[in-house]
Each structure stands twice: as structure tokens, then as C-alpha cells.
CSV table of C-alpha atoms in Angstrom, one decimal:
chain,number,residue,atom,x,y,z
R,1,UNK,CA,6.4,0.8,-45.4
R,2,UNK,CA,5.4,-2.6,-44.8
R,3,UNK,CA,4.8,-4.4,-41.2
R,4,UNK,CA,3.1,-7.6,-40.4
R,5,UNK,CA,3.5,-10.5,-37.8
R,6,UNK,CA,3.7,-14.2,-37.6
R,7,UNK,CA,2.6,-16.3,-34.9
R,8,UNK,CA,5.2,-18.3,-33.8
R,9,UNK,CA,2.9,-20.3,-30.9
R,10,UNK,CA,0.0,-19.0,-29.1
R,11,UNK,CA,2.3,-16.7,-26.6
R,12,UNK,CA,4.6,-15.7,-28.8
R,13,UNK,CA,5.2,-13.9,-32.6
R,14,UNK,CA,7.4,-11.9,-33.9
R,15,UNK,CA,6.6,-8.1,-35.8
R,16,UNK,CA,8.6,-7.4,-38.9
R,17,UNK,CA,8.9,-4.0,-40.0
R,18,UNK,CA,9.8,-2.8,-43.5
R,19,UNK,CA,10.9,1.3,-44.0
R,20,UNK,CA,12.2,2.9,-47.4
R,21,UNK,CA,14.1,6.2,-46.6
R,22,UNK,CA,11.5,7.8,-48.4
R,23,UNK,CA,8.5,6.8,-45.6
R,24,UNK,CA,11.0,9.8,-43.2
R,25,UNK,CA,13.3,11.7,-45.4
R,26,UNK,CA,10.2,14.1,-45.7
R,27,UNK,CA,10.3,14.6,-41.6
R,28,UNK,CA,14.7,14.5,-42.2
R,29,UNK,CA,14.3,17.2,-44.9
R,30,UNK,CA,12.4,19.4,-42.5
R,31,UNK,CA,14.6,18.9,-39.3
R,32,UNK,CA,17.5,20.2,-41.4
R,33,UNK,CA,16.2,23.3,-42.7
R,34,UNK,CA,14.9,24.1,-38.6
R,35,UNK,CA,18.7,23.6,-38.1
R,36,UNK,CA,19.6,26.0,-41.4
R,37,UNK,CA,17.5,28.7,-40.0
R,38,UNK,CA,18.7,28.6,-36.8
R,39,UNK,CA,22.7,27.3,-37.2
R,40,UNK,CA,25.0,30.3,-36.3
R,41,UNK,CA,28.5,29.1,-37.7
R,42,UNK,CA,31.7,31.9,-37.9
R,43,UNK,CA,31.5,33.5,-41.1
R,44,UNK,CA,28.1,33.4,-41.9
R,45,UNK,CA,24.9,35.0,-41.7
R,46,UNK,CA,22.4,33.6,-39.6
R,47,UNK,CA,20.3,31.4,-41.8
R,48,UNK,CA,22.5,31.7,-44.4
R,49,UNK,CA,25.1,28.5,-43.7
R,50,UNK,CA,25.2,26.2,-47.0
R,51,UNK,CA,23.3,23.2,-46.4
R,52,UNK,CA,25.7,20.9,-47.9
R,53,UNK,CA,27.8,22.2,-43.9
R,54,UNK,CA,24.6,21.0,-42.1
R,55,UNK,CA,23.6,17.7,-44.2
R,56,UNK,CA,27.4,16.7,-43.6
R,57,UNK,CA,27.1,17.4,-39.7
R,58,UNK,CA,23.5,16.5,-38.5
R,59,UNK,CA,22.1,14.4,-41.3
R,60,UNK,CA,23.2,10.7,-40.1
R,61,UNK,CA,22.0,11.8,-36.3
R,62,UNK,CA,18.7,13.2,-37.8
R,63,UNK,CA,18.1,10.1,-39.9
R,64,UNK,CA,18.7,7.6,-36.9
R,65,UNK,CA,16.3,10.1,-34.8
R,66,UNK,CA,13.7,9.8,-37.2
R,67,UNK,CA,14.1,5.8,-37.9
R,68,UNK,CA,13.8,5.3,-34.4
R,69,UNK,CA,10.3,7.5,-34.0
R,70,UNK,CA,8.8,6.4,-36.9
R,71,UNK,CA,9.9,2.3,-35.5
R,72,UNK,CA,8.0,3.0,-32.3
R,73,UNK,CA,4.7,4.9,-33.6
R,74,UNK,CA,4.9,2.1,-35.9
R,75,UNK,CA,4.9,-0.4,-33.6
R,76,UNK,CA,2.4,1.3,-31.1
R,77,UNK,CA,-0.2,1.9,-33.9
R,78,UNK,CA,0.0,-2.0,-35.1
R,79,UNK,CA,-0.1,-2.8,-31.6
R,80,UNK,CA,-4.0,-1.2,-31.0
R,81,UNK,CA,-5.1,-2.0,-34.1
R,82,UNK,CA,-4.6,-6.0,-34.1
R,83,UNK,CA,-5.3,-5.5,-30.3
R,84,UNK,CA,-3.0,-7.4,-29.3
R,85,UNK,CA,-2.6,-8.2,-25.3
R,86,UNK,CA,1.1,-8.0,-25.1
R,87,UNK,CA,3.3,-9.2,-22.2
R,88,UNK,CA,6.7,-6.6,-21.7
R,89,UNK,CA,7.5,-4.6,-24.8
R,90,UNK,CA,8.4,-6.1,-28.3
R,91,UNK,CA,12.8,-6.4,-28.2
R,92,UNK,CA,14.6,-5.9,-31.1
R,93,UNK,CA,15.4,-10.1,-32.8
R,94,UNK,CA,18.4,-9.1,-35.0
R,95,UNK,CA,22.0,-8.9,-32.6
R,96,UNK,CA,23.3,-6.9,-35.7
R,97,UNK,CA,21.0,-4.1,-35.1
R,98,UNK,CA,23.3,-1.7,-36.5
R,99,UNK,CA,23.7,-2.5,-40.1
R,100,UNK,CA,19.3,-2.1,-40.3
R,101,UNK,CA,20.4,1.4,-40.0
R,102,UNK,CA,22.4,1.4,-42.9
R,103,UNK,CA,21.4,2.3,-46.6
R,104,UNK,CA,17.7,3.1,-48.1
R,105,UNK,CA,16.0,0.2,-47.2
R,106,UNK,CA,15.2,-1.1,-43.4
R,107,UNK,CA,14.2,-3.9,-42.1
R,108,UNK,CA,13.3,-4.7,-38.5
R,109,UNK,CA,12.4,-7.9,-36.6
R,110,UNK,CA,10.9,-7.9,-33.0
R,111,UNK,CA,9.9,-10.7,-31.0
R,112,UNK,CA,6.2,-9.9,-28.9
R,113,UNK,CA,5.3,-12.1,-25.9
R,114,UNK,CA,1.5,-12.6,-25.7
R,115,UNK,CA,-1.1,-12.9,-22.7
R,116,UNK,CA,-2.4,-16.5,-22.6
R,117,UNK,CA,-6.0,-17.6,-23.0
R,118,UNK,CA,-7.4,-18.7,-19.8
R,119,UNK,CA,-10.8,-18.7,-17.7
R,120,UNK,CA,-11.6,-17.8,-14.1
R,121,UNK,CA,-13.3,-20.8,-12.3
R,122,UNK,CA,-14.8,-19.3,-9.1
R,123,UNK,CA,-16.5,-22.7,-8.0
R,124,UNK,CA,-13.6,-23.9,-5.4
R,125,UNK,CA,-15.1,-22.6,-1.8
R,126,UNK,CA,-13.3,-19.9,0.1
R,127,UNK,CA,-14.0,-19.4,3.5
R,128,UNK,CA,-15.6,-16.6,4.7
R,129,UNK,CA,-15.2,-15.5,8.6
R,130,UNK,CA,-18.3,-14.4,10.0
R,131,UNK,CA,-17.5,-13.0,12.8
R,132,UNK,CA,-19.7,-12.7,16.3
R,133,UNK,CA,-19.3,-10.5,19.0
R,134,UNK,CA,-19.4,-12.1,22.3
R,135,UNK,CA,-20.7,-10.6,25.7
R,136,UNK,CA,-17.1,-10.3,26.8
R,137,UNK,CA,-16.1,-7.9,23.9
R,138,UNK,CA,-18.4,-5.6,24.4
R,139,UNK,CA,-18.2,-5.6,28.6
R,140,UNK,CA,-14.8,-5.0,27.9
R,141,UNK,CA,-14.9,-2.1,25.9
R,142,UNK,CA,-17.4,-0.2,27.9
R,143,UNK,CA,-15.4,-0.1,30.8
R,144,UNK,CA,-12.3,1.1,28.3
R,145,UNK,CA,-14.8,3.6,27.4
R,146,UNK,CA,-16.3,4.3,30.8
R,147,UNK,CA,-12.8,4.5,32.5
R,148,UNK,CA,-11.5,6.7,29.3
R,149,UNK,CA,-14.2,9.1,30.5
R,150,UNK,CA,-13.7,8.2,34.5
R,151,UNK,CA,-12.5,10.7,36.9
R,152,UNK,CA,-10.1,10.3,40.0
R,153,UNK,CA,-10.8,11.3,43.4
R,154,UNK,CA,-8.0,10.9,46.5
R,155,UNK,CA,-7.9,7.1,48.0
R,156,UNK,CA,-5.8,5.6,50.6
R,157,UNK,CA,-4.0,2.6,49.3
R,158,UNK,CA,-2.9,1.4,45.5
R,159,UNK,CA,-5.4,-0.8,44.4
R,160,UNK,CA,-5.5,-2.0,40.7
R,161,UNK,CA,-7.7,1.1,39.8
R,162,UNK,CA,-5.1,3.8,41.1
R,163,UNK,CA,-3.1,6.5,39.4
R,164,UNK,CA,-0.1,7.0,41.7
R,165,UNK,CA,2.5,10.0,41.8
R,166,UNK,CA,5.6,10.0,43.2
R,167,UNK,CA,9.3,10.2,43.1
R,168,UNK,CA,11.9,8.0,41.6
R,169,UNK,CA,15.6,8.4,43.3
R,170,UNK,CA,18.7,6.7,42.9
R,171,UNK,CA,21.9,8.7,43.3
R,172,UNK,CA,24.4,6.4,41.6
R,173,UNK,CA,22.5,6.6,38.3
R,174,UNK,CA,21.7,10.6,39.3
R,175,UNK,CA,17.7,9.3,38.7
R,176,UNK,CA,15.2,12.1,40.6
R,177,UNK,CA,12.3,12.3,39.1
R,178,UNK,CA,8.5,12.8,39.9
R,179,UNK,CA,5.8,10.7,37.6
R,180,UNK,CA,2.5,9.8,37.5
R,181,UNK,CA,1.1,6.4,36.1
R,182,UNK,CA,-1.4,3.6,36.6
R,183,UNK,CA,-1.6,0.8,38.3
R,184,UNK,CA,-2.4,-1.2,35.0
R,185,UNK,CA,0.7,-0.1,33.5
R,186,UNK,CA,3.0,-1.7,36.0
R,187,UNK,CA,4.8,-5.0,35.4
R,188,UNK,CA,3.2,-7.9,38.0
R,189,UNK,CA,6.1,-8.1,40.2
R,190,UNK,CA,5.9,-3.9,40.4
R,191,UNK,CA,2.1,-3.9,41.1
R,192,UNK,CA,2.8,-6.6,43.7
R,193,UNK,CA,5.3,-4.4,46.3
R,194,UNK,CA,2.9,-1.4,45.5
R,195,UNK,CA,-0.2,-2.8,46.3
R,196,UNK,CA,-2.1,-1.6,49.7
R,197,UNK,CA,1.1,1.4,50.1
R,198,UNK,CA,-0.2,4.6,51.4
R,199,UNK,CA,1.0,7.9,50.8
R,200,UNK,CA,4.5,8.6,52.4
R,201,UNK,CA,5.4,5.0,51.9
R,202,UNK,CA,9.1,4.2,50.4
R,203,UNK,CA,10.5,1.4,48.9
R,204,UNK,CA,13.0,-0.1,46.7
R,205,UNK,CA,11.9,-1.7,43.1
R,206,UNK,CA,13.8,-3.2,40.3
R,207,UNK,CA,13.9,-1.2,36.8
R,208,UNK,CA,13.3,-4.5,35.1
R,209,UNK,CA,10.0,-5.1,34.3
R,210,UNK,CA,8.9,-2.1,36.0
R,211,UNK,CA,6.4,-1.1,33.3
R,212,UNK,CA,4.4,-3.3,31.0
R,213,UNK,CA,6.4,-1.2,28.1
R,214,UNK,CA,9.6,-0.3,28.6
R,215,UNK,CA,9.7,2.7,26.9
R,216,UNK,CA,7.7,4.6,30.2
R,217,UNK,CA,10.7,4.0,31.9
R,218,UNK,CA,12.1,6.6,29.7
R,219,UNK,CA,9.7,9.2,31.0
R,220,UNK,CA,9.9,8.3,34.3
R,221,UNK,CA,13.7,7.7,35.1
R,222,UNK,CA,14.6,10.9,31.9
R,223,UNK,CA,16.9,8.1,30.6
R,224,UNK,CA,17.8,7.7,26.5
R,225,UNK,CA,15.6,5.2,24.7
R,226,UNK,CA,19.1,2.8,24.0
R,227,UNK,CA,19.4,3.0,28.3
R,228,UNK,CA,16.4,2.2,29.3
R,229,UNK,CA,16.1,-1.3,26.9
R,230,UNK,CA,18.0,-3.3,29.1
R,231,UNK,CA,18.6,-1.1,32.3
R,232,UNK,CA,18.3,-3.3,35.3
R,233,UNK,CA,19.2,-1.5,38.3
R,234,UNK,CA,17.3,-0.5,41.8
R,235,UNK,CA,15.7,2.7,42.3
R,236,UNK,CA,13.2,4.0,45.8
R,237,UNK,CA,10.4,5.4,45.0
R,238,UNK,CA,8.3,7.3,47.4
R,239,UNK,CA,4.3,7.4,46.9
R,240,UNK,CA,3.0,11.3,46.8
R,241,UNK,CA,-0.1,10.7,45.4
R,242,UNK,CA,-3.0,8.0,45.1
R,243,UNK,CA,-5.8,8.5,43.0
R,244,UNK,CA,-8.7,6.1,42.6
R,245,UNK,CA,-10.3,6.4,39.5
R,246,UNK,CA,-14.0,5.9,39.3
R,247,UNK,CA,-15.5,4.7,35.9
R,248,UNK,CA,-17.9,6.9,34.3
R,249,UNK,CA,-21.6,6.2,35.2
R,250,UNK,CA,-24.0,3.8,32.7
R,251,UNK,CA,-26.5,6.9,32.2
R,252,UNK,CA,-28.0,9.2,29.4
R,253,UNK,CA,-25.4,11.7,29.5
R,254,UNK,CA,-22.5,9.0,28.9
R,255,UNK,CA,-23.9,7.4,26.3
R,256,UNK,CA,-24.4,10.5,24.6
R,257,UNK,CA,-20.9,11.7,24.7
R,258,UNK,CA,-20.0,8.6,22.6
R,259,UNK,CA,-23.3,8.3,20.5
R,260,UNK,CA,-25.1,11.3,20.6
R,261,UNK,CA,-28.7,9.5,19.5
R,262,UNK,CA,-28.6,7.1,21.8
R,263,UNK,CA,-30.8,6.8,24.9
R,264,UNK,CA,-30.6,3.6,26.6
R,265,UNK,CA,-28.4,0.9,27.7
R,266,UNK,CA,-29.4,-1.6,25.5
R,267,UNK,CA,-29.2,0.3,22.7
R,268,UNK,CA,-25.5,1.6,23.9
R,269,UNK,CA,-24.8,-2.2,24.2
R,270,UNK,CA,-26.0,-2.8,20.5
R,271,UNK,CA,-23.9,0.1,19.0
R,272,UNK,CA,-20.7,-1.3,20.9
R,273,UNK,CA,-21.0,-4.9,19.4
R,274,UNK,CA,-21.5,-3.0,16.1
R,275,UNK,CA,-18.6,-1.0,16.3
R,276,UNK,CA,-16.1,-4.2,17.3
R,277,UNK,CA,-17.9,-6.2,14.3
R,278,UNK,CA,-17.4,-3.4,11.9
R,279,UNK,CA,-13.7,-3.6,12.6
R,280,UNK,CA,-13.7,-7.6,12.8
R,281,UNK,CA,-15.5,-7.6,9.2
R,282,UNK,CA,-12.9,-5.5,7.8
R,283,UNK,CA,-10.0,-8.1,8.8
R,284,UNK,CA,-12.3,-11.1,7.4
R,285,UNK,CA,-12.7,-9.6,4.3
R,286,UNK,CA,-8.9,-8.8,4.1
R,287,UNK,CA,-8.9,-12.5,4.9
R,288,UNK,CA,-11.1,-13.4,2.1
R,289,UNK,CA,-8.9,-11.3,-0.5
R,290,UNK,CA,-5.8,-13.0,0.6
R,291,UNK,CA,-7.4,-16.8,0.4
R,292,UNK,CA,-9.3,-15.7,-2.8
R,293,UNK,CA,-6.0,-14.5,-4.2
R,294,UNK,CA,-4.4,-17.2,-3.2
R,295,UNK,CA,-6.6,-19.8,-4.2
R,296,UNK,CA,-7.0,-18.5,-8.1
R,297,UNK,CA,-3.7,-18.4,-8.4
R,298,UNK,CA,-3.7,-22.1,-7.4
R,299,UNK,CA,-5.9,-23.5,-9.6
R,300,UNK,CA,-5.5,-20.6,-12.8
R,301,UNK,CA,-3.8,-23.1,-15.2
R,302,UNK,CA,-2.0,-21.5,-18.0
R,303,UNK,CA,1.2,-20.8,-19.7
R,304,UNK,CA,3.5,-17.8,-20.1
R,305,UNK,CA,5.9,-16.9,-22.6
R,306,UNK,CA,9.1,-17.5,-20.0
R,307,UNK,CA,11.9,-17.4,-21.9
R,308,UNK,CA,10.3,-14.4,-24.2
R,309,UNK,CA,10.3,-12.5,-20.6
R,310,UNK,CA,14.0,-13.8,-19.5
R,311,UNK,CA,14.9,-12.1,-23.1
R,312,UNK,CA,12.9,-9.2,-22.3
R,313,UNK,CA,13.9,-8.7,-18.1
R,314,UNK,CA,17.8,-8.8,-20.0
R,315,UNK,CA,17.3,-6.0,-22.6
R,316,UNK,CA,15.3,-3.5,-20.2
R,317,UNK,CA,17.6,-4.1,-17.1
R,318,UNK,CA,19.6,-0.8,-16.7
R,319,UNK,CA,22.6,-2.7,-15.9
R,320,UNK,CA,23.5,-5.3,-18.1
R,321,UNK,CA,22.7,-8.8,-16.4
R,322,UNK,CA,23.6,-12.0,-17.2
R,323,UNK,CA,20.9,-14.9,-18.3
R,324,UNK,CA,20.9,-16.5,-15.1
R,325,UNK,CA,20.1,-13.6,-13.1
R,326,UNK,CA,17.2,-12.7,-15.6
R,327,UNK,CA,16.4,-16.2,-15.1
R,328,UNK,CA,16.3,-15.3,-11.1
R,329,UNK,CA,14.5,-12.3,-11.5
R,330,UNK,CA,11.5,-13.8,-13.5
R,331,UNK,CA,11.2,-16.8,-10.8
R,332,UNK,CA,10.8,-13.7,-8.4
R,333,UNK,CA,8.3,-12.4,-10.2
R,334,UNK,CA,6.5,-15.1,-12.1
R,335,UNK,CA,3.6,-15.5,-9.4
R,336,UNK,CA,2.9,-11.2,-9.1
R,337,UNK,CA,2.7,-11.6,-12.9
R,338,UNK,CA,0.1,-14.3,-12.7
R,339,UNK,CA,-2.2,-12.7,-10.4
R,340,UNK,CA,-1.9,-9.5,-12.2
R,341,UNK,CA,-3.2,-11.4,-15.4
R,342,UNK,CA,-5.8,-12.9,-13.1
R,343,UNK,CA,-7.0,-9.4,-11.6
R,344,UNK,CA,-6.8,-7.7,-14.5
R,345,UNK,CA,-9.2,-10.4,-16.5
R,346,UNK,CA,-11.9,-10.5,-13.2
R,347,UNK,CA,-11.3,-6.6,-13.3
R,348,UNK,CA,-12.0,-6.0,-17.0
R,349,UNK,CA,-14.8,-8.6,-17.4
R,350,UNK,CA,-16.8,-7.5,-14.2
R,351,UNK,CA,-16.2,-3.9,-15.6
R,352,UNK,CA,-14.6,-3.1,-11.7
R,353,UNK,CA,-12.3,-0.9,-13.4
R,354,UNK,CA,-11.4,2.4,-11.0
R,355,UNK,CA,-12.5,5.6,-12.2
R,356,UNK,CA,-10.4,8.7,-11.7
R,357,UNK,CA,-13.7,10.1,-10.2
R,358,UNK,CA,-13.7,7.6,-7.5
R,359,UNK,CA,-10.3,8.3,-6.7
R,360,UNK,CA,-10.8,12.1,-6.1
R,361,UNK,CA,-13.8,11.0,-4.2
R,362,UNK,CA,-12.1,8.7,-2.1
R,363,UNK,CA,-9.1,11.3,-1.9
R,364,UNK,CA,-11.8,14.1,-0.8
R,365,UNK,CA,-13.7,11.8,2.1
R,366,UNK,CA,-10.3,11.6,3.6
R,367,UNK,CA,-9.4,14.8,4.0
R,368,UNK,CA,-12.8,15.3,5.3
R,369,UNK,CA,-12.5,13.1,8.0
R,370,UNK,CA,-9.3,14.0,9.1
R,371,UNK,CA,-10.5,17.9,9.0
R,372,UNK,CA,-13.4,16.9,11.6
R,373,UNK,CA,-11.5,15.1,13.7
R,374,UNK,CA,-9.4,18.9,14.2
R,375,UNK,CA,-13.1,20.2,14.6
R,376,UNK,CA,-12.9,21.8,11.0
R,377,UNK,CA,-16.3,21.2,9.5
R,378,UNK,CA,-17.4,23.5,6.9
R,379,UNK,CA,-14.6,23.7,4.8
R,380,UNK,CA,-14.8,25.4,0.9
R,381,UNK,CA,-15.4,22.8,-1.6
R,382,UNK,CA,-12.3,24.9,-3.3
R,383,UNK,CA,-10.2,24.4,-0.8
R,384,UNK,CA,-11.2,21.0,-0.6
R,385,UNK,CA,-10.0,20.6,-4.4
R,386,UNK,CA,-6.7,21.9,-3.5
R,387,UNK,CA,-5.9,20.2,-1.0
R,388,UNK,CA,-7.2,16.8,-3.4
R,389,UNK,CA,-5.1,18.0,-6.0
R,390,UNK,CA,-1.9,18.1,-4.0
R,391,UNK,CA,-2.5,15.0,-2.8
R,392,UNK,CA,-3.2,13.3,-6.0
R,393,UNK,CA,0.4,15.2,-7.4
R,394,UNK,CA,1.9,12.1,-5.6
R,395,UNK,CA,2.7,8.9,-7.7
R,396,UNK,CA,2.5,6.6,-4.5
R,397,UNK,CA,-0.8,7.7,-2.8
R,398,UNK,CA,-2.7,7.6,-6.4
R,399,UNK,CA,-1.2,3.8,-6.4
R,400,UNK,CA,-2.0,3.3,-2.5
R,401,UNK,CA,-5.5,4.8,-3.4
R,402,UNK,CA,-6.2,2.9,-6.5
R,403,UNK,CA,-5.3,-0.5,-4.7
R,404,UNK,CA,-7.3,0.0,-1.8
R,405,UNK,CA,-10.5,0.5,-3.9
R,406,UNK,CA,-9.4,-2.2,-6.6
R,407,UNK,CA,-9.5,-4.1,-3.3
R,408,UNK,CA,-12.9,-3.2,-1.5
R,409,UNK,CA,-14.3,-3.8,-5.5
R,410,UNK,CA,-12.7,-7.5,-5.3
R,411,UNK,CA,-13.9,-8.0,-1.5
R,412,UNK,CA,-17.4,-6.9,-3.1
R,413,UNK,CA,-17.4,-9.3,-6.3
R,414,UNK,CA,-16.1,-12.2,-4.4
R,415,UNK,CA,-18.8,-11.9,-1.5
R,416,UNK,CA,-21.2,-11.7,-4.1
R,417,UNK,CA,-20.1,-14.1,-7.0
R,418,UNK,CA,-17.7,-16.7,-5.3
R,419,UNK,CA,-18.8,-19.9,-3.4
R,420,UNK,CA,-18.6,-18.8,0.1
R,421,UNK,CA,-18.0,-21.4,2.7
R,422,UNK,CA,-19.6,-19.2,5.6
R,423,UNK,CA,-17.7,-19.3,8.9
R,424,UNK,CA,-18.9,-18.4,12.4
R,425,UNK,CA,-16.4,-17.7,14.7
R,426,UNK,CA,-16.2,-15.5,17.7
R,427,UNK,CA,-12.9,-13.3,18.2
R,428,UNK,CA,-11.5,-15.2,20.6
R,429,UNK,CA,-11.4,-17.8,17.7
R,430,UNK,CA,-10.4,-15.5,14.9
R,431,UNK,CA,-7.5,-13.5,16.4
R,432,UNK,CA,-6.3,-17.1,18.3
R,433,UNK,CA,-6.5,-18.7,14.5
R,434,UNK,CA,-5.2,-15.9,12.6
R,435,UNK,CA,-3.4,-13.2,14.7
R,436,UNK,CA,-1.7,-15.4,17.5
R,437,UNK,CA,1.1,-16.3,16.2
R,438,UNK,CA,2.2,-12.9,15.7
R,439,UNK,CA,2.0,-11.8,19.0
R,440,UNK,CA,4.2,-14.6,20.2
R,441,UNK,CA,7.7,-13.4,18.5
């Protein structure tokens, strides 16, 4: 057997491979006696059926079988040995494929697509968002906090503080229904009619815009979620019940509940900000992933073997395509392809490659956390593993795992080894520059 390749440019080349019968009638010969031994055919023993019967039935399948193993360990082996960084899958060159499979002596052709040379240049800034928390962040999420562990005591009127129960009527649209919500979750022109009532008061309010989200209007009118989207009808409601709620009080005892080693205000106030700039960070260094990514991918400079991969989208399509939709498919995927070369290359020579280890690991501090959060603490590192295990049985959550790391490695590198352009920006800034636009559709 004889195989060797010639370089047709630097991305592409083509393998030739070279088989006598006799590099697999040896495996051939030994297929057919399995069959002997175990043919049963009417009229003779087991074992016993002439070979000249089987040779004339299985021997052209077993030959083709054998070809076509010994073609792709071939091809593999030559493959790791010349090391060679191959794009797709060598394809079969010769249209009349057929006739290689004819007579004693074989010869193949297959064109190979090859990854191109190229360097990373990391010296183009990125922007990095460093992120501050501003006085009004943290006010406002103590008194989400304080209010989240508040009480309510009887009042007199609806004020914006109140929880308010009472009874929603309407006979046409057979609404009776008791509920209980806040004043914050009304829509503005609700709050307005509600403000200063007392208890016993009754009065008539629109369905539209009742609630801030319209899906409470389910709840509290026990109407189906395709009702309530554009329901705009006019309901009483009479007020049962105002309660006031008082926020929690700025002492020991609260900020234990929420940090249990902290003591005093200011350093309550500290672990807030760090809390909202912990979350903050994480979306600037998604931020820095995405402009990093985006920015190599820019200014990366190099050549692939196109047509090689038209050619090669075309054979491994399960249904057959034509060249213009192969043509399509590899526009669609030219720029994935590029940054995977890109990653892979910043992956292999940073060594940042993902372990299996750190998967499990990963995998294992999930579960962990999510056991706690149930109150489940001491759990068996056996049952730990089993529950890892199971997890790891599925294809997509090894992926989703393996990105997210691949991921927090690349935030790591880049923070390290890029050239940074260091932003500050308080939230306001960063959601208004970044997030706004998303709220508004």
C-alpha cells in the first residue's frame, strides 16, 4: 500500500491512496470463514456449507467492507502522523468512484482543505467598562431589601406604601373576585382613583392599564391569559383592606439576616455596592468577550479554502444540495468558522484548553448551590457524583458547560494580555449605552 500527498497551494492538497487486494484479502479471508462457521443453509450441516456457496454470496460485499475500513484507518493514521490541521474531512476527487472498486489494484484520490497560517495581534484597544456604583444604586436596593423584609400594620388610606384587599365585581363579565396587591403594582391612572380611599370605599376602574403587568389581571379578575391581553372593560372594586407596610429597621439584626458577619451600617452599605458591582462586572466582561470577539475577527487577515468547503458542505449534506445552496450555506457560516480558527489558536497557544476535571467541578459547585438554596447542606460526596454523572450524560449541558468556562478563560486572558482601554462608567451610563434600546421595543 502506498499513500502520499501533494500540496496543491498552502490551503489545499490532495491524498492519494494506493491498495493491492493483498493489503485486505487476509481480513476478507477471515470474515468468510466467521460466515462458514456460522452459515445455516437447507441441506447442510452447520459449519459444513462449501465455501465456494459463501465466496459466491458475501465475497464482493466483504471486499467493499474491508476497502472501505482499511481507506479510512488509512487516511486517519496519515492524517496524525504528517499532523496535518485539516478543515472538513478529505472527499473522495474521482466522480467514477465505482470502478476504484473494481479488480486487484486501487487507487484513491481525496482532496484535503487545510487551516491557514495566521497570527493573533492583540495590540488594537478594547474597551473595558469599569463599572461604579453610585449612591443611588445602593439606596435603592436597601429599601428593596428593607421593604422585602418589612411588615404591614392596618392604615387608613392607600398611600403609595399600601397593600390593599378587596373585591373585584362586574356582572356582565361574571368577575367576583377578592385580591390582594400593592400600591406599586398599579398602573398610574389606577393608583390615581385609589389614592387617599378608605376602607368601605367603592368605585369603578378601567381593566386597562390596571396593573403595571398585565398578566395580574389574570389573578385578580380569574380570566385566561389570551382574555386578559387586551381586555378593556369596567369593573367596581370595593376596598376591604389597607395595609401600610413599614420597611424593616437599619439595625444589627437586619443586616444580619442578609449578611450574617456584618455589624454596622457602613459596612452593610459597602457589601451592597459590592454585590450590584459583582453583577455589573459580570455584564462588562460579557461585553469585553463580545468586542474582543468581534474585533479579532476584524482585523485576523487570512484565507480559507472556500471552494474546497463548498465541495465539502455538498458531499456531507444529507440531502443532496445544489452548488448554490452549498455556496449559501458556507456564506452563513464563513465568520463562526473564522472565529473558531481564532479561539481555537488563542486556546491552544495560551494552553486554556478545558479539562474534563474542571467540568465535573464546575458541574459539582452547581449542584451544590442549588442543594443549599433547598437547605440541603451536607450532602454525600457519592451522591454528589451521581447526580454529576447524570448531568454530564447530556450532550448539550457538557457543550453549555464547556463554553461557559472556555469563556470565563478568554474574559481572564484578555483582561490580562489585551490592550485594555479602561472605561469608567456608572450604571446609569452602562445600561443607558448598552441595555436601553432593548427595553424600548
Amino acid at each position: 500500500m502506498k499513500i502520499s500527498k501533494e500540496q496543491i497551494d498552502a490551503l489545499n492538497a490532495v491524498i492519494t491512496l494506493e491498495i493491492d487486494k493483498a493489503d485486505y484479502q487476509p481480513k476478507v479471508e477471515e470474515a468468510l470463514n466467521n460466515y462458514r462457521k456460522n452459515a445455516s443453509v437447507p441441506g447442510f450441516r452447520k459449519g459444513h456449507v462449501p465455501m465456494g456457496m459463501i465466496k459466491k454470496q458475501y465475497e464482493k460485499a466483504i471486499q467493499i467492507d474491508e476497502l472501505n475500513k482499511l481507506i479510512g484507518q488509512s487516511l486517519d493514521k496519515f492524517v496524525q502522523d504528517e499532523k496535518l490541521r485539516l478543515l472538513g474531512q478529505p472527499i473522495p476527487k474521482d466522480e467514477n468512484a465505482e470502478a476504484n472498486f473494481q479488480g486487484d489494484h486501487h487507487k484513491f484520490v481525496f482532496e484535503i482543505g487545510l487551516e491557514p497560517e495566521f497570527s493573533i495581534d492583540l495590540s488594537q484597544p478594547i474597551d473595558y467598562y469599569d463599572i461604579k456604583v453610585t449612591d443611588k444604586e445602593i439606596d435603592t436596593q436597601i429599601e428593596h431589601l428593607r421593604s422585602r423584609l418589612g411588615s404591614y400594620t392596618e392604615a387608613e388610606t392607600i398611600t403609595e406604601n399600601s397593600q390593599i384587599g378587596g373585591t373585584f365585581f362586574s356582572e356582565a363579565n361574571e368577575v367576583d373576585k377578592f385580591f390582594t396587591f400593592t400600591a406599586k403594582q398599579l398602573g398610574e391612572k389606577a393608583f390615581e382613583a385609589l389614592k387617599g380611599k378608605k376602607v368601605g370605599d367603592q368605585l369603578t376602574l378601567s381593566t386597562k392599564g390596571l396593573f403595571k403587568d398585565v398578566h395580574m389581571l389574570m389573578e385578580a379578575l380569574e380570566k385566561p391569559h389570551d382574555v386578559v391581553h387586551d381586555l378593556d372593560i369596567e369593573v367596581t372594586f370595593t376596598v376591604e383592606k389597607i395595609q401600610e407596610l413599614i420597611l424593616a429597621n437599619m439595625d444589627e439584626d437586619f443586616f444580619k439576616q442578609i449578611y450574617p458577619e456584618v455589624t454596622t451600617e457602613e459596612e452593610f452599605r459597602k457589601k451592597v455596592a459590592e454585590s450590584i458591582k459583582e453583577d455589573f462586572d459580570h455584564n462588562a466582561d460579557i461585553r469585553l468577550l463580545d468586542d474582543a470577539t468581534e474585533l479579532l475577527i476584524e482585523n485576523t487577515k487570512f484565507d480559507l479554502p472556500a471552494e474546497f468547503l463548498k465541495r465539502w458542505i455538498r458531499a456531507t449534506s444529507e440531502n443532496p444540495i445544489t452548488e448554490e445552496e452549498a455556496a449559501q450555506d458556507y456564506e452563513k457560516s464563513e465568520k463562526g468558522l473564522r472565529y473558531q480558527l481564532i479561539e481555537g489558536k488563542i486556546l491552544t497557544e495560551n494552553n486554556l484548553q478545558v479539562s474534563y476535571q474542571e467540568i465535573r467541578q464546575f458541574c459539582e459547585n452547581a449542584i451544590r448551590a442549588q442543594m443549599a438554596r433547598f437547605g440541603l447542606h451536607d450532602i454525600e460526596q457519592r451522591e454528589l457524583d451521581n447526580f454529576v454523572n447524570n448531568t454530564l450524560k447530556e450532550r448539550n449541558e457538557v457543550d453549555r458547560i464547556h463554553r461557559e468556562l472556555t469563556g470565563g478563560k478568554l474574559i481572564q486572558f484578555y483582561k490580562e494580555k489585551a490592550n485594555l482601554n479602561k472605561i469608567e462608567i456608572d450604571i446609569d451610563a452602562f445600561i443607558e449605552k448598552f441595555y436601553s434600546h432593548q427595553h424600548n421595543h
